[in-house]
Each structure stands twice: as structure tokens, then as C-alpha cells.
Amino acid sequence: MIKVGIIGSTGYAGGELARILLQRSDVEIKWYGSKSYIDQKYASIYQNMFQIVDDVCMEENMEELGNLVDVIFTATPQGLCASLVNEELLSKVKIIDLSADFRIKDVAVYEKWYKITHPSPEFIGEAVYGLPELNRDKIKKARLVANPGCYPTCSTLAVYPLVKEGLIHTDTLIIDAKSGVSGAGRGAKLDNLYCEVNESCKAYGVANHRHTPEIEEQLSYAAGKPVMLNFTPHLIPMNRGILITAYASLSKKATYEEIKALYDNYYKEEQFVRVLEKDVCPQTRWVEGSNFVDVNFKIDERTGRIIIMGAMDNMVKGAAGQAVQNMNLMFGLPEDTGLKLIPVFP
Amino acid sequence: MIKVGIIGSTGYAGGELARILLQRSDVEIKWYGSKSYIDQKYASIYQNMFQIVDDVCMEENMEELGNLVDVIFTATPQGLCASLVNEELLSKVKIIDLSADFRIKDVAVYEKWYKITHPSPEFIGEAVYGLPELNRDKIKKARLVANPGCYPTCSTLAVYPLVKEGLIHTDTLIIDAKSGVSGAGRGAKLDNLYCEVNESCKAYGVANHRHTPEIEEQLSYAAGKPVMLNFTPHLIPMNRGILITAYASLSKKATYEEIKALYDNYYKEEQFVRVLEKDVCPQTRWVEGSNFVDVNFKIDERTGRIIIMGAMDNMVKGAAGQAVQNMNLMFGLPEDTGLKLIPVFP
Amino acid sequence: MIKVGIIGSTGYAGGELARILLQRSDVEIKWYGSKSYIDQKYASIYQNMFQIVDDVCMEENMEELGNLVDVIFTATPQGLCASLVNEELLSKVKIIDLSADFRIKDVAVYEKWYKITHPSPEFIGEAVYGLPELNRDKIKKARLVANPGCYPTCSTLAVYPLVKEGLIHTDTLIIDAKSGVSGAGRGAKLDNLYCEVNESCKAYGVANHRHTPEIEEQLSYAAGKPVMLNFTPHLIPMNRGILITAYASLSKKATYEEIKALYDNYYKEEQFVRVLEKDVCPQTRWVEGSNFVDVNFKIDERTGRIIIMGAMDNMVKGAAGQAVQNMNLMFGLPEDTGLKLIPVFP
Amino acid sequence: MIKVGIIGSTGYAGGELARILLQRSDVEIKWYGSKSYIDQKYASIYQNMFQIVDDVCMEENMEELGNLVDVIFTATPQGLCASLVNEELLSKVKIIDLSADFRIKDVAVYEKWYKITHPSPEFIGEAVYGLPELNRDKIKKARLVANPGCYPTCSTLAVYPLVKEGLIHTDTLIIDAKSGVSGAGRGAKLDNLYCEVNESCKAYGVANHRHTPEIEEQLSYAAGKPVMLNFTPHLIPMNRGILITAYASLSKKATYEEIKALYDNYYKEEQFVRVLEKDVCPQTRWVEGSNFVDVNFKIDERTGRIIIMGAMDNMVKGAAGQAVQNMNLMFGLPEDTGLKLIPVFP
């Protein structure tokens, strides 16, 4: 039995973690942490959990938690996990941080884009970027995993084979992303009210969204040289789902079949990456509720560009599902334990 | 291993059946029946099933199917199941019919409301109305189960204890229901286009919706006398979910505590009926993706009425989930096998 | 030129007032009042007004406003208008209050349902309930108009002819209402976040919604005796629109034609009430953006009940449009000035 | 009084044309053409028009229509207008074609992208591309106007100043567009059902959408050389609205202020193009129901690119509103007659 604590269990990602973990018989959630709802019943905050969870929300006491559980998920705002982590804690429990604190190796880059001082840069080196499709072996041995951002997960997996093989000019890479509203979190902000979001569409974080350096870093490793790109997220009126559409110039002529074979080869062992069939565009509805990333591409002979698309559930593969995938690896379990979730439609 | 055939597997309810059954290791779907998509890959119709289902859609050949599987689900338009069922078939396989063909015991009532001639009235007597909370023992022994309608499931369970105990004047009972659009099926009709449904709300089937006699029949059994009521469904812009709000005059003075105790008592053993806490209104978001029906009530001292509310996922407890619940009973399995689905939110 | 001040111009109803009034050449908005956004440009709060409105938001200074404008609209929380109104102010300007402060004649009823002490009960007697279809002549002469609530407008107009003619047993009257989210206002509350409302449906204010006594009062006048009813509003995922479905037992047998003639007769001179044709159910999409209330009914011969339906845009006829209709009457203008708005679809 | 005929009046664009024109006192709609609903009351197809329009739908008889009206709007599928237009007709009436038949000057390009043979290429030369902001003077004198596509209108206006001034490398131009569902028309197709579109997002027409050559042609005129670009539209769950996000490399260093001044200069006389203030991203909600295109841009110093955004109501400026704008010009009326529509929010 794996004993689990969730810090930030009343946010959307925390709630999704609870949903996924509660379906398992080999995991026990011992701690529903929440800054805002201490001592309130968890099922009064998330009524879907009525008669399923009896626990009350607990304060974020890492020290106590460290003695109680085997793994802590921190689904909290930037800076919190980094301010709590220390050697003693890590000697006792594994930590999977869903915030951005340990995703970026260059602390200066982190501090520039996030505009906060990193509270514990000494652990950045140790932290493993938790994208299992790229870092599986390192994750297995990690004490501290930086769970990737939602956009970076979808973006990186969608273009990785092309970048790794040098098939695109990375300086032409542009990623245009669309996300449902759950990605904005559960804070009571005017901008996220139903009537403000419904029946509308907008770009945000143009040229300065914080996921930009995270994507760049991962693709730089793949390219073996610095990658700089444009990333523009858009908010669209739906609960869940991310779609990314990426554009890049091909560095050499390539046929559909060649690139399809490349993608198939890269992802043939991956259970959670589905390379779609020719001319089938990824759609978020076909991955909702699951840990899948659906990817496909189209070559435009006229312009010499390739258009790459990826669809994902931002709450699952983009957050809680991937965190559980990492947990499985860290505890030596089959990677898909508890994650054989069939997408829900409609 | 239970071998399953689904007739009408490319409708929404058929797709949900597949989703629920595919998560199980003790069930194998042998037949994806579809009138419209014969010989096409099932995963090309429902792309969520890509790399999960390799089968192609098959015609609706009951005879062949009878030799192949242990149970057939018919998620088809009215009249189809009734036209295919026969003694030979029933001697070989169990049938769970998601259409209305065998729900109503009085064939004249069926024919009046559905405006079709019943093709096989001789099996109506044998068919068991598949609402496990009321008919559990009969379902266990049934060869032919009539899976209840979505509105009748939610309505009946919400008001059953009051009717059974004679606590309301049944001639004052009014049920006002609200449903998401998946209940309208996957047919390409103008009225169900996105732009026709979105940002709108309407009543339909006013005073003549076909689920009316089904609800009346079930409540009549509970009351021990004929029940006649008004039932008005409304279409609202969401994919899934049914909410019913029922109104009736109390036949005797009763406190909140008394009626709460009554509901608790009736449903204390039921895993899929959740009686909510005081003043908590059922909401469809808290049951989405699950087999739960959430119910609650409020007494209005001023008017002497009780207002009863029920929320349910029309695709799960209102269709495919309940069908699986019935299958479990018919095969002697724990009733909740494959149905411990935690509601998905958001 | 009518000079107008809007107190609460940054709420949804205030914004809709601005939208309607800005289309007119005989009205000038002199004051965009706002408690939350003082000194900010109105068009920075409502960007639809960019390059249309140059004004900044002003504090709620009634005294100054009284000297500046001909009419003040108060689109503010309960209690504010009542705390500001006084004889001196009313001697200078007309006031149209979109809050509930002056809607209910019995101050004890107001204070019981709204749970606040009325700050200026001395003006309740003078205030005219601004439902032009019922009170046109009084409105023309009024200094202080209580603009009706959204649900009461739709409910009252839908059932008025039946109540007035004694055709229904008013003690059997039940009103089940469904509303879009704009009715909940623009406050940054968790419950109104996109992900909390989208893909869900719930009842609220069951047996205690504040619009209940308002509807009861108006229908009591029509009935010539006290009317007590059940009113249950539901929140549904759309921006605008109210649909009410009302149920009552007919007090005498009546044909469709007789009741249709009755409705036609009552509303034949009314530009904003449309009695639909037989079997056509009102839908909110067909009135969106307009000042119409669409009504229709269905007789259920089986149960002896009549089901009455009404659809309306809660922002227009349910708030700002009706307020402008009242203004037109108070200033001796054609009642539909600026209100010949054709519903927007889709 | 301008007498108007609408061919295709029961499509969404046709309905929007009716809505806009019916608000005017100087226009009379004499002909509601419809292939599908001949002899049915228009208000039975679009119930928002109940008691506003009494006409029945007429067949598409251009000859009769030519004698009856001053201007014909064809809001019909590709090929229809081109098959009906002839010299005699044009000698009698003006034609504003909302289809693509006359938008593209090179008939070979048209036939390649639309995969149909052009029925009347002899009129392509005469037809004027009806984007008033670029072709105002020619439109005034035109007999036949090709009303631009929705995506081309938004795209062209958003990037025009940059292309015209040579500020971007046009071979780096990529346009990623997002559209509401009304753009897909009112045909009863499975893909446009509520449950198929809601809670989802997808790209379509990748590398082969028909609006691509239209945008390229217009921008080629501006650039004075051939422009070839990538254009990818996405379907998102909302009724109305188009958002485009365009990416291009700056051809020379430029400050925000310089480019802002350029946009301001280009559009300072344009009533329907709003250049937003610094860092304000266009959102479709702020233009809904209006004829505005909101544009803005952001320079990314890191990558040397400029990101340009445009938001528009696809039904208004993207179809019916622009058609009316063209009509106004062709009849010598103020260009904004009947188009001073304030965006509706929420």
C-alpha cells in the first residue's frame, strides 16, 4: 500500500489526483492538504466525493506529512514546494511537484520568467523532469520529480521526434495552443467567471507565457542546441483539454510516409502517445478523461512547412495523470497502473 | 469471461457501454453492431477507441450473435429489440434492452404512447424492469431485462420512498426535468446542431413525453394504486446529465428529520443512490461519469409541499451504467463490478 | 435629450443599460457610476465599449447626480437605492430602481425575505411596480419606479391572463424556472466560475428564493385574493435567458382555442409579449438580445392541468430593456423607443 | 427605399442579413429565398422573427427577382451565384455574393481549391472584392461585389498595414485561426451536432482550407509580390466569433510605438476597425453582434517576430454586416447605416 499526501488537494489538479488515486486498491490517500479549507470535509468542497471520501482537509504541514506518507504530491502555486523541500524530508518521502519550481534547470531563467526568487535552488540539480516518455529511467530513481506543465507536455511530445532527428529548422518553430478553462485553476477571479469566458476566445501571455522556457529547455536537449520559439496559449470555452498546433519549416524534403514511420518508431512502445492515422486531426474530445496524448502532422508542400498537432486532457496527462505515471515509475509499478482510462465521450 | 454483443454500438449509449465494459478484465466485447457503419472500424467512428478497439462494426445479425455471446445489449430505436427477440434466442443468451420495448407491461399503453405496434407482446410478461434498487431479485433470474429510461430512473428513485410510504398525494405530483443533449442521440438532426442548442433552453414533449407512462407505472406499483402525473422534460446546453425537480403535497405533516430518516433507511444499502445532506441541492456536475443518483428534498412549510430533486448522468445510471449493473446481477457478480466510477469534475 | 445616470454601471445589468441607451440619439449617459472601478475608464471594464464610451467611472454620488441628470437607474445590490432616495432627490430626478427595494408593498414581507431593514419604507407607497403591461398608466406618472425582477417579469406575464380570469386554482400553481448565469451578476464568486457552472445544472433557493413574494404579490392583485405558490429557479450553463414552466390545475374545463383567444386578447396590444402558435414551445434562443417575452401553454387533458411556458432575455426584458421601457413611459415617449431589438440568433 | 432579395435566407448568414436589414426603415426585404423551405413561413424557420416577418420562403428565381428588387444578396453554397449571374440580370440589379464565386481573380486557382468548374468566369474581372477598408471606391461603382470570406476579412485587416509597408517577411507569415460553429452553416451534419462540438477543439482543413488563396491574393496586392502562407482554422465550442493569431518575422527592427502609429494611421478613418491599446488582446466577446474587427499586436524581441491578433463576429463583419456595408457603399449611403451595432455582452 502506497501512502499518499496531497498538498493543494482542493485545486482542480489536486481533485483530479484524488479521483485517479481513489480508484486504486494499492494506494491510500492519508492527507488532503488545503490552505483554504482546513478542517472542512473534503466531500463538502468536492461533492462528487460524497460517501467516497470522509476525510477533512488538513493544513500543509510537511514535517508531519513526511512521517506519515510515502509520497507527497504538491499541487500548489509556484514557490511553495521549493520553500518546503529539504534534505530531511527527501530522505523520508518522495515528492512529485506539480508546480514549476523544479522544472527549469537554469535558476536565472526560472526567476526571470516567474518573477520570484527560488527558495531552494540547491535541489534543482537533483530534480528529474517528469516526462516519462523522455526521462523514464531517471524518474525511476528520483526522490524529487518536477511534473511537467500542461502545455509543455503536449508541445514537447508532439514535436520531439522532428526536433531530435533534426528534421525541422527549430528557429522557425511556432506553437499555437488552445486550452480549456480548468487550466486557470479554481481561484475566484473575475476573468474566469462563466459569462466572461463562455462564448469567447482570446490569446493570453503573448510572448511571455511561463511555459515558453520550459518547452524551449526540453527541445534544446532534443536538438542538442538552444531552441527559441514562439508559444501563444489561448483560452477557449470548455472545461478540459489542450490542443496545440505547431508550425516549422522542414530542414529537408520528407514524405508523409517517412515522417509517419519516424513518429511510429519513436512512440511504438509508448502506451500514452497515440500517433493518429493519415489526415486524422487530433481533437480534445477523443482524449478527455484519459492519459493519452494524440498527435499527428501534415506536410504542406507549398510552403515547405510541417504542421504538427497534439491533443491532451490538461487535467490528466497534463497534470494528475502524468503525476501518477511518475509515481508508478518511482515505486517500481507498471507505468499504466490506474491509468488505463478510456476517454469519456461525449 | 462474459462474452458481450452490443447492437447499436455506435450510438451514444452504445459507445458508453463499450467504454464501461472495456475497462473490465472479465468481459469481452465480441460484436460491435451498427446499422449505419457496417464494416467500418469502430475506432474510426469513436476515435477515443483508437488503439483500444480494433474491431469493425458488424450488421445486426441476432441469430449469429446468439451463438457467439452470453449477453446482448440492444441500444437501438424503439421496436427493434422486440422485433428480434424470440424463444430460441432467449434460450441461448440474456438480453438487456436499452430501448422502451419491454418497459411497459400494458401493451396498449405502450402502443398508444409510442405509436407503434408491439412486435412481440408475448415477451412483455417475462421481461423484468431493470431498476435494481426496486427489482434486484427478479433481475438476477431474468433472461430479458428492460433497462429503464433515463428520466424514469432518476424520477422514480427520487420520489420512491415518499410514494411507497404514502407521504405525498400522488395526484399532486409534478416532475420537471432537465437533460443534457446526449439524451437526444447521435442522429444528424437540425434541432441538435450545436448552434441550435447552445445558449438556449426549451421544454419539449409537453404533456406527451413517452417516459410519462413508464414513471407512472413504476410509481403505481409503489403506491398500490394508479398514479397519474405531469412530466415535462427540458433540453439544456450540456453534454451529459439529468436533473429532476419534483413537486407534491405532503399527505401528512412531516419534519425534515423524519423524511431524511426515511430516505436514509430506504437507500442505506444502495451503493448508487446518495441521499445528500441537509440543504445540499443535487447538481449534475457531481455525478458526471458515475453511476450515482444524488437525491435530496426540501419541505416548504408555507405551501405544504415537498420539493424533491435528483441528479444523474443520463449516459451512465440513465443508460449504459445501469445496463451493466443489470448484467452484473444477471451473471451473479457483485453489483458494482466495473461501476465504481468516481464522478469526473470539472 | 434625456440625461441619464447609471448607478452600478459596471454590473451586467448596468452594462446592458449602457448598450441599449447608447444606440439612441435622444439619450445621453452623463454618469457611469461604479463602486469598484472609480476613475477607471468604462471602456477598460467593458471593452466592447472601446471607442464608443470615453467616460471614466464615477463614485455613487446621488446628490451631485441629482443636479446633473433627468433620470437615475440604480442597478445595484438590495438596500442601496432605498438608502439614497429622498424627497429632495425625487423632486429633481426620476428614479428607476433595478433592485428589489421598492417592489414589495408590505415592508415586513420585504424584510423577512431579504433579511435587511428597509432604509426608507416611506417611499414604498409611492413607488410604482414597473411592469408596463400591467401598470402602464401609473408608470407614466411615477417619480420612482421599481423595475421588476427577472423571474417575476417572465412568470407574471406568462400566467397573468389565467389568474386574472380565475381559470386556474392558484393554490396549485408551481413555477419551475431556468436561468442563464448572467442573472447571478459579475461578482468574482467561486460558484460562478466557468468550470463550476459549465456542464452542470442545479436548483437553488429552493422554497426560499426572494422572487417568490414578488410573484405572489403581483398574482394576488390579479386574483383578487392571496396567492401562494412554489417557485424554484435553476442555474443552467448559458449566458442569457430565462425559461419558466408553470403548472396549475384548471378551475374549469377549457379548450385550447378558448385559452388561446384569452391570451391573444390580453396581449394583442402588447409589442413585447408574443403569444406563440399552437404547440410551439418558447425557447430562450428566439428572444435573446430582445425585449420580447414569448409565452405559450398546453392543456393536459389527462391530469386537468395547464402547463404554461415563458421565455425571455433576463438582461433585456428581465432588467435593462424593461427599465428603458419604463423610462420611455415616464418621459412620454413611444414605449418601444430604442427597444425594437430583433432577437439575435444564433 | 431599397428593395432587397436574399437568396439563401434560411442559412445562418441569410438570417443575420435579415436581422440587420429589418432594423432599418430605408430597406425592404421583398424576397426570402430558400431552397429547402419553399412556401413555409420564414418565421417558422427562424422563430425569432415571429410577428416581425410574415413572408413565406420563395424559390430561388433570379429572373423574377431581378425585376422586383434593387439588390440581391446570395448567401448560398459555392457555384450557385456564378451559375445564375448574367448580363441582363446585372443590368437590372446589384448583386452582393456572400459565396466565394467571385472572390478570386485567377479562375484556375479558384477551380483548384474549390474543386468545381467556374460557371461564369467572364464576370470575375468585373466583380469587386468587397472589403471596404481596401476597395471602398471600387465598391461604390460595382454592380457585382464578392463579399469576402470570414477568415480572410479578419486575417487581411489584421496584417494589412505590416504587409503593405513591407515590415514583415511575408514568407514567414502563419495565420492560426479559431472560429465558432456558426461558420459551419446550418446543415444537419453529424460533425456539427452539439455533443460532437461541445467540450472539444480541433484543427480542420490543415494546409488546404479554401480561404488560404483568398488571403494570399489580397496580401499579394498589398505586398506587391506573391504571398504564400500557412493558414489553419480551428473549430471551437461557441456560436459566434473568429479570432486569428498571426506570426511573422519583422523585416526590420521596429518599436511598439512605431507599429502602433502605423496601425493607427492606416485605420484612423475606419469606423469598424479598432486598434486596441497596448497589451490588450482582442477577444471575440467584445465584438459579438457588431461589425467591428478588433486588432492588436505584440513584438517578441527574443525571436524577432511580431504576433498579430484580430477578433471579429463571423456572422457580422465576417458575412452579413460586411455585405450591408457594401450595400451602403453601392447605394451611396453612409457606410455605417444600420451598422452602428454595439457589441452584446455577455
PDB file of N, CA, C and O in Angstrom, chain D residues 124-150:
ATOM      1  N   ILE D 124     -15.735  37.427 -63.506  1.00  0.00           N
ATOM      2  CA  ILE D 124     -14.738  37.545 -62.432  1.00  0.00           C
ATOM      3  C   ILE D 124     -14.005  38.875 -62.505  1.00  0.00           C
ATOM      4  O   ILE D 124     -13.742  39.537 -61.500  1.00  0.00           O
ATOM      5  N   GLY D 125     -13.696  39.282 -63.709  1.00  0.00           N
ATOM      6  CA  GLY D 125     -12.959  40.531 -63.878  1.00  0.00           C
ATOM      7  C   GLY D 125     -13.713  41.732 -63.348  1.00  0.00           C
ATOM      8  O   GLY D 125     -13.144  42.619 -62.703  1.00  0.00           O
ATOM      9  N   GLU D 126     -14.991  41.729 -63.608  1.00  0.00           N
ATOM     10  CA  GLU D 126     -15.804  42.871 -63.184  1.00  0.00           C
ATOM     11  C   GLU D 126     -16.047  42.916 -61.671  1.00  0.00           C
ATOM     12  O   GLU D 126     -16.158  43.995 -61.081  1.00  0.00           O
ATOM     13  N   ALA D 127     -16.168  41.729 -61.095  1.00  0.00           N
ATOM     14  CA  ALA D 127     -16.522  41.660 -59.673  1.00  0.00           C
ATOM     15  C   ALA D 127     -15.503  42.391 -58.808  1.00  0.00           C
ATOM     16  O   ALA D 127     -14.298  42.309 -59.045  1.00  0.00           O
ATOM     17  N   VAL D 128     -15.997  43.086 -57.801  1.00  0.00           N
ATOM     18  CA  VAL D 128     -15.116  43.817 -56.888  1.00  0.00           C
ATOM     19  C   VAL D 128     -15.062  43.079 -55.556  1.00  0.00           C
ATOM     20  O   VAL D 128     -16.102  42.682 -55.016  1.00  0.00           O
ATOM     21  N   TYR D 129     -13.865  42.897 -55.056  1.00  0.00           N
ATOM     22  CA  TYR D 129     -13.697  42.245 -53.758  1.00  0.00           C
ATOM     23  C   TYR D 129     -14.162  43.208 -52.670  1.00  0.00           C
ATOM     24  O   TYR D 129     -13.577  44.284 -52.477  1.00  0.00           O
ATOM     25  N   GLY D 130     -15.203  42.806 -51.972  1.00  0.00           N
ATOM     26  CA  GLY D 130     -15.909  43.743 -51.112  1.00  0.00           C
ATOM     27  C   GLY D 130     -15.343  43.933 -49.723  1.00  0.00           C
ATOM     28  O   GLY D 130     -16.076  43.809 -48.737  1.00  0.00           O
ATOM     29  N   LEU D 131     -14.111  44.287 -49.646  1.00  0.00           N
ATOM     30  CA  LEU D 131     -13.524  44.649 -48.356  1.00  0.00           C
ATOM     31  C   LEU D 131     -13.397  46.169 -48.355  1.00  0.00           C
ATOM     32  O   LEU D 131     -12.433  46.720 -48.896  1.00  0.00           O
ATOM     33  N   PRO D 132     -14.381  46.848 -47.791  1.00  0.00           N
ATOM     34  CA  PRO D 132     -14.452  48.299 -47.943  1.00  0.00           C
ATOM     35  C   PRO D 132     -13.188  49.024 -47.494  1.00  0.00           C
ATOM     36  O   PRO D 132     -12.824  50.041 -48.085  1.00  0.00           O
ATOM     37  N   GLU D 133     -12.533  48.517 -46.480  1.00  0.00           N
ATOM     38  CA  GLU D 133     -11.354  49.204 -45.959  1.00  0.00           C
ATOM     39  C   GLU D 133     -10.233  49.251 -47.013  1.00  0.00           C
ATOM     40  O   GLU D 133      -9.360  50.113 -46.959  1.00  0.00           O
ATOM     41  N   LEU D 134     -10.283  48.342 -47.976  1.00  0.00           N
ATOM     42  CA  LEU D 134      -9.256  48.333 -49.032  1.00  0.00           C
ATOM     43  C   LEU D 134      -9.790  48.814 -50.380  1.00  0.00           C
ATOM     44  O   LEU D 134      -9.052  49.393 -51.164  1.00  0.00           O
ATOM     45  N   ASN D 135     -11.044  48.533 -50.644  1.00  0.00           N
ATOM     46  CA  ASN D 135     -11.579  48.759 -52.002  1.00  0.00           C
ATOM     47  C   ASN D 135     -12.776  49.686 -52.041  1.00  0.00           C
ATOM     48  O   ASN D 135     -13.643  49.548 -52.900  1.00  0.00           O
ATOM     49  N   ARG D 136     -12.830  50.611 -51.126  1.00  0.00           N
ATOM     50  CA  ARG D 136     -14.023  51.424 -50.967  1.00  0.00           C
ATOM     51  C   ARG D 136     -14.503  52.061 -52.283  1.00  0.00           C
ATOM     52  O   ARG D 136     -15.677  51.989 -52.639  1.00  0.00           O
ATOM     53  N   ASP D 137     -13.595  52.666 -53.010  1.00  0.00           N
ATOM     54  CA  ASP D 137     -14.020  53.407 -54.206  1.00  0.00           C
ATOM     55  C   ASP D 137     -14.548  52.491 -55.295  1.00  0.00           C
ATOM     56  O   ASP D 137     -15.529  52.811 -55.966  1.00  0.00           O
ATOM     57  N   LYS D 138     -13.896  51.356 -55.444  1.00  0.00           N
ATOM     58  CA  LYS D 138     -14.374  50.418 -56.463  1.00  0.00           C
ATOM     59  C   LYS D 138     -15.737  49.850 -56.107  1.00  0.00           C
ATOM     60  O   LYS D 138     -16.571  49.602 -56.967  1.00  0.00           O
ATOM     61  N   ILE D 139     -15.943  49.604 -54.836  1.00  0.00           N
ATOM     62  CA  ILE D 139     -17.232  49.040 -54.402  1.00  0.00           C
ATOM     63  C   ILE D 139     -18.367  49.992 -54.737  1.00  0.00           C
ATOM     64  O   ILE D 139     -19.443  49.583 -55.177  1.00  0.00           O
ATOM     65  N   LYS D 140     -18.104  51.295 -54.551  1.00  0.00           N
ATOM     66  CA  LYS D 140     -19.154  52.287 -54.803  1.00  0.00           C
ATOM     67  C   LYS D 140     -19.697  52.187 -56.216  1.00  0.00           C
ATOM     68  O   LYS D 140     -20.861  52.485 -56.468  1.00  0.00           O
ATOM     69  N   LYS D 141     -18.829  51.787 -57.137  1.00  0.00           N
ATOM     70  CA  LYS D 141     -19.240  51.754 -58.547  1.00  0.00           C
ATOM     71  C   LYS D 141     -19.594  50.355 -59.041  1.00  0.00           C
ATOM     72  O   LYS D 141     -19.927  50.170 -60.203  1.00  0.00           O
ATOM     73  N   ALA D 142     -19.541  49.385 -58.160  1.00  0.00           N
ATOM     74  CA  ALA D 142     -19.684  47.993 -58.606  1.00  0.00           C
ATOM     75  C   ALA D 142     -21.130  47.598 -58.853  1.00  0.00           C
ATOM     76  O   ALA D 142     -22.056  48.102 -58.209  1.00  0.00           O
ATOM     77  N   ARG D 143     -21.294  46.671 -59.822  1.00  0.00           N
ATOM     78  CA  ARG D 143     -22.582  46.001 -59.992  1.00  0.00           C
ATOM     79  C   ARG D 143     -22.562  44.658 -59.244  1.00  0.00           C
ATOM     80  O   ARG D 143     -23.579  44.162 -58.797  1.00  0.00           O
ATOM     81  N   LEU D 144     -21.388  44.077 -59.178  1.00  0.00           N
ATOM     82  CA  LEU D 144     -21.235  42.742 -58.601  1.00  0.00           C
ATOM     83  C   LEU D 144     -20.111  42.783 -57.568  1.00  0.00           C
ATOM     84  O   LEU D 144     -18.961  43.045 -57.920  1.00  0.00           O
ATOM     85  N   VAL D 145     -20.486  42.524 -56.306  1.00  0.00           N
ATOM     86  CA  VAL D 145     -19.487  42.535 -55.248  1.00  0.00           C
ATOM     87  C   VAL D 145     -19.307  41.125 -54.697  1.00  0.00           C
ATOM     88  O   VAL D 145     -20.279  40.430 -54.414  1.00  0.00           O
ATOM     89  N   ALA D 146     -18.056  40.732 -54.585  1.00  0.00           N
ATOM     90  CA  ALA D 146     -17.722  39.457 -53.949  1.00  0.00           C
ATOM     91  C   ALA D 146     -17.446  39.731 -52.486  1.00  0.00           C
ATOM     92  O   ALA D 146     -16.392  40.263 -52.128  1.00  0.00           O
ATOM     93  N   ASN D 147     -18.413  39.389 -51.649  1.00  0.00           N
ATOM     94  CA  ASN D 147     -18.253  39.639 -50.213  1.00  0.00           C
ATOM     95  C   ASN D 147     -17.174  38.690 -49.669  1.00  0.00           C
ATOM     96  O   ASN D 147     -17.250  37.483 -49.883  1.00  0.00           O
ATOM     97  N   PRO D 148     -16.195  39.224 -48.970  1.00  0.00           N
ATOM     98  CA  PRO D 148     -15.060  38.392 -48.539  1.00  0.00           C
ATOM     99  C   PRO D 148     -15.461  37.273 -47.590  1.00  0.00           C
ATOM    100  O   PRO D 148     -16.477  37.353 -46.908  1.00  0.00           O
ATOM    101  N   GLY D 149     -14.644  36.265 -47.514  1.00  0.00           N
ATOM    102  CA  GLY D 149     -14.820  35.209 -46.535  1.00  0.00           C
ATOM    103  C   GLY D 149     -14.570  35.721 -45.129  1.00  0.00           C
ATOM    104  O   GLY D 149     -13.965  36.772 -44.936  1.00  0.00           O
ATOM    105  N   CYS D 150     -15.033  34.973 -44.164  1.00  0.00           N
ATOM    106  CA  CYS D 150     -14.911  35.420 -42.773  1.00  0.00           C
ATOM    107  C   CYS D 150     -13.438  35.448 -42.344  1.00  0.00           C
ATOM    108  O   CYS D 150     -12.943  36.473 -41.867  1.00  0.00           O
TER     109      CYS D 150
END
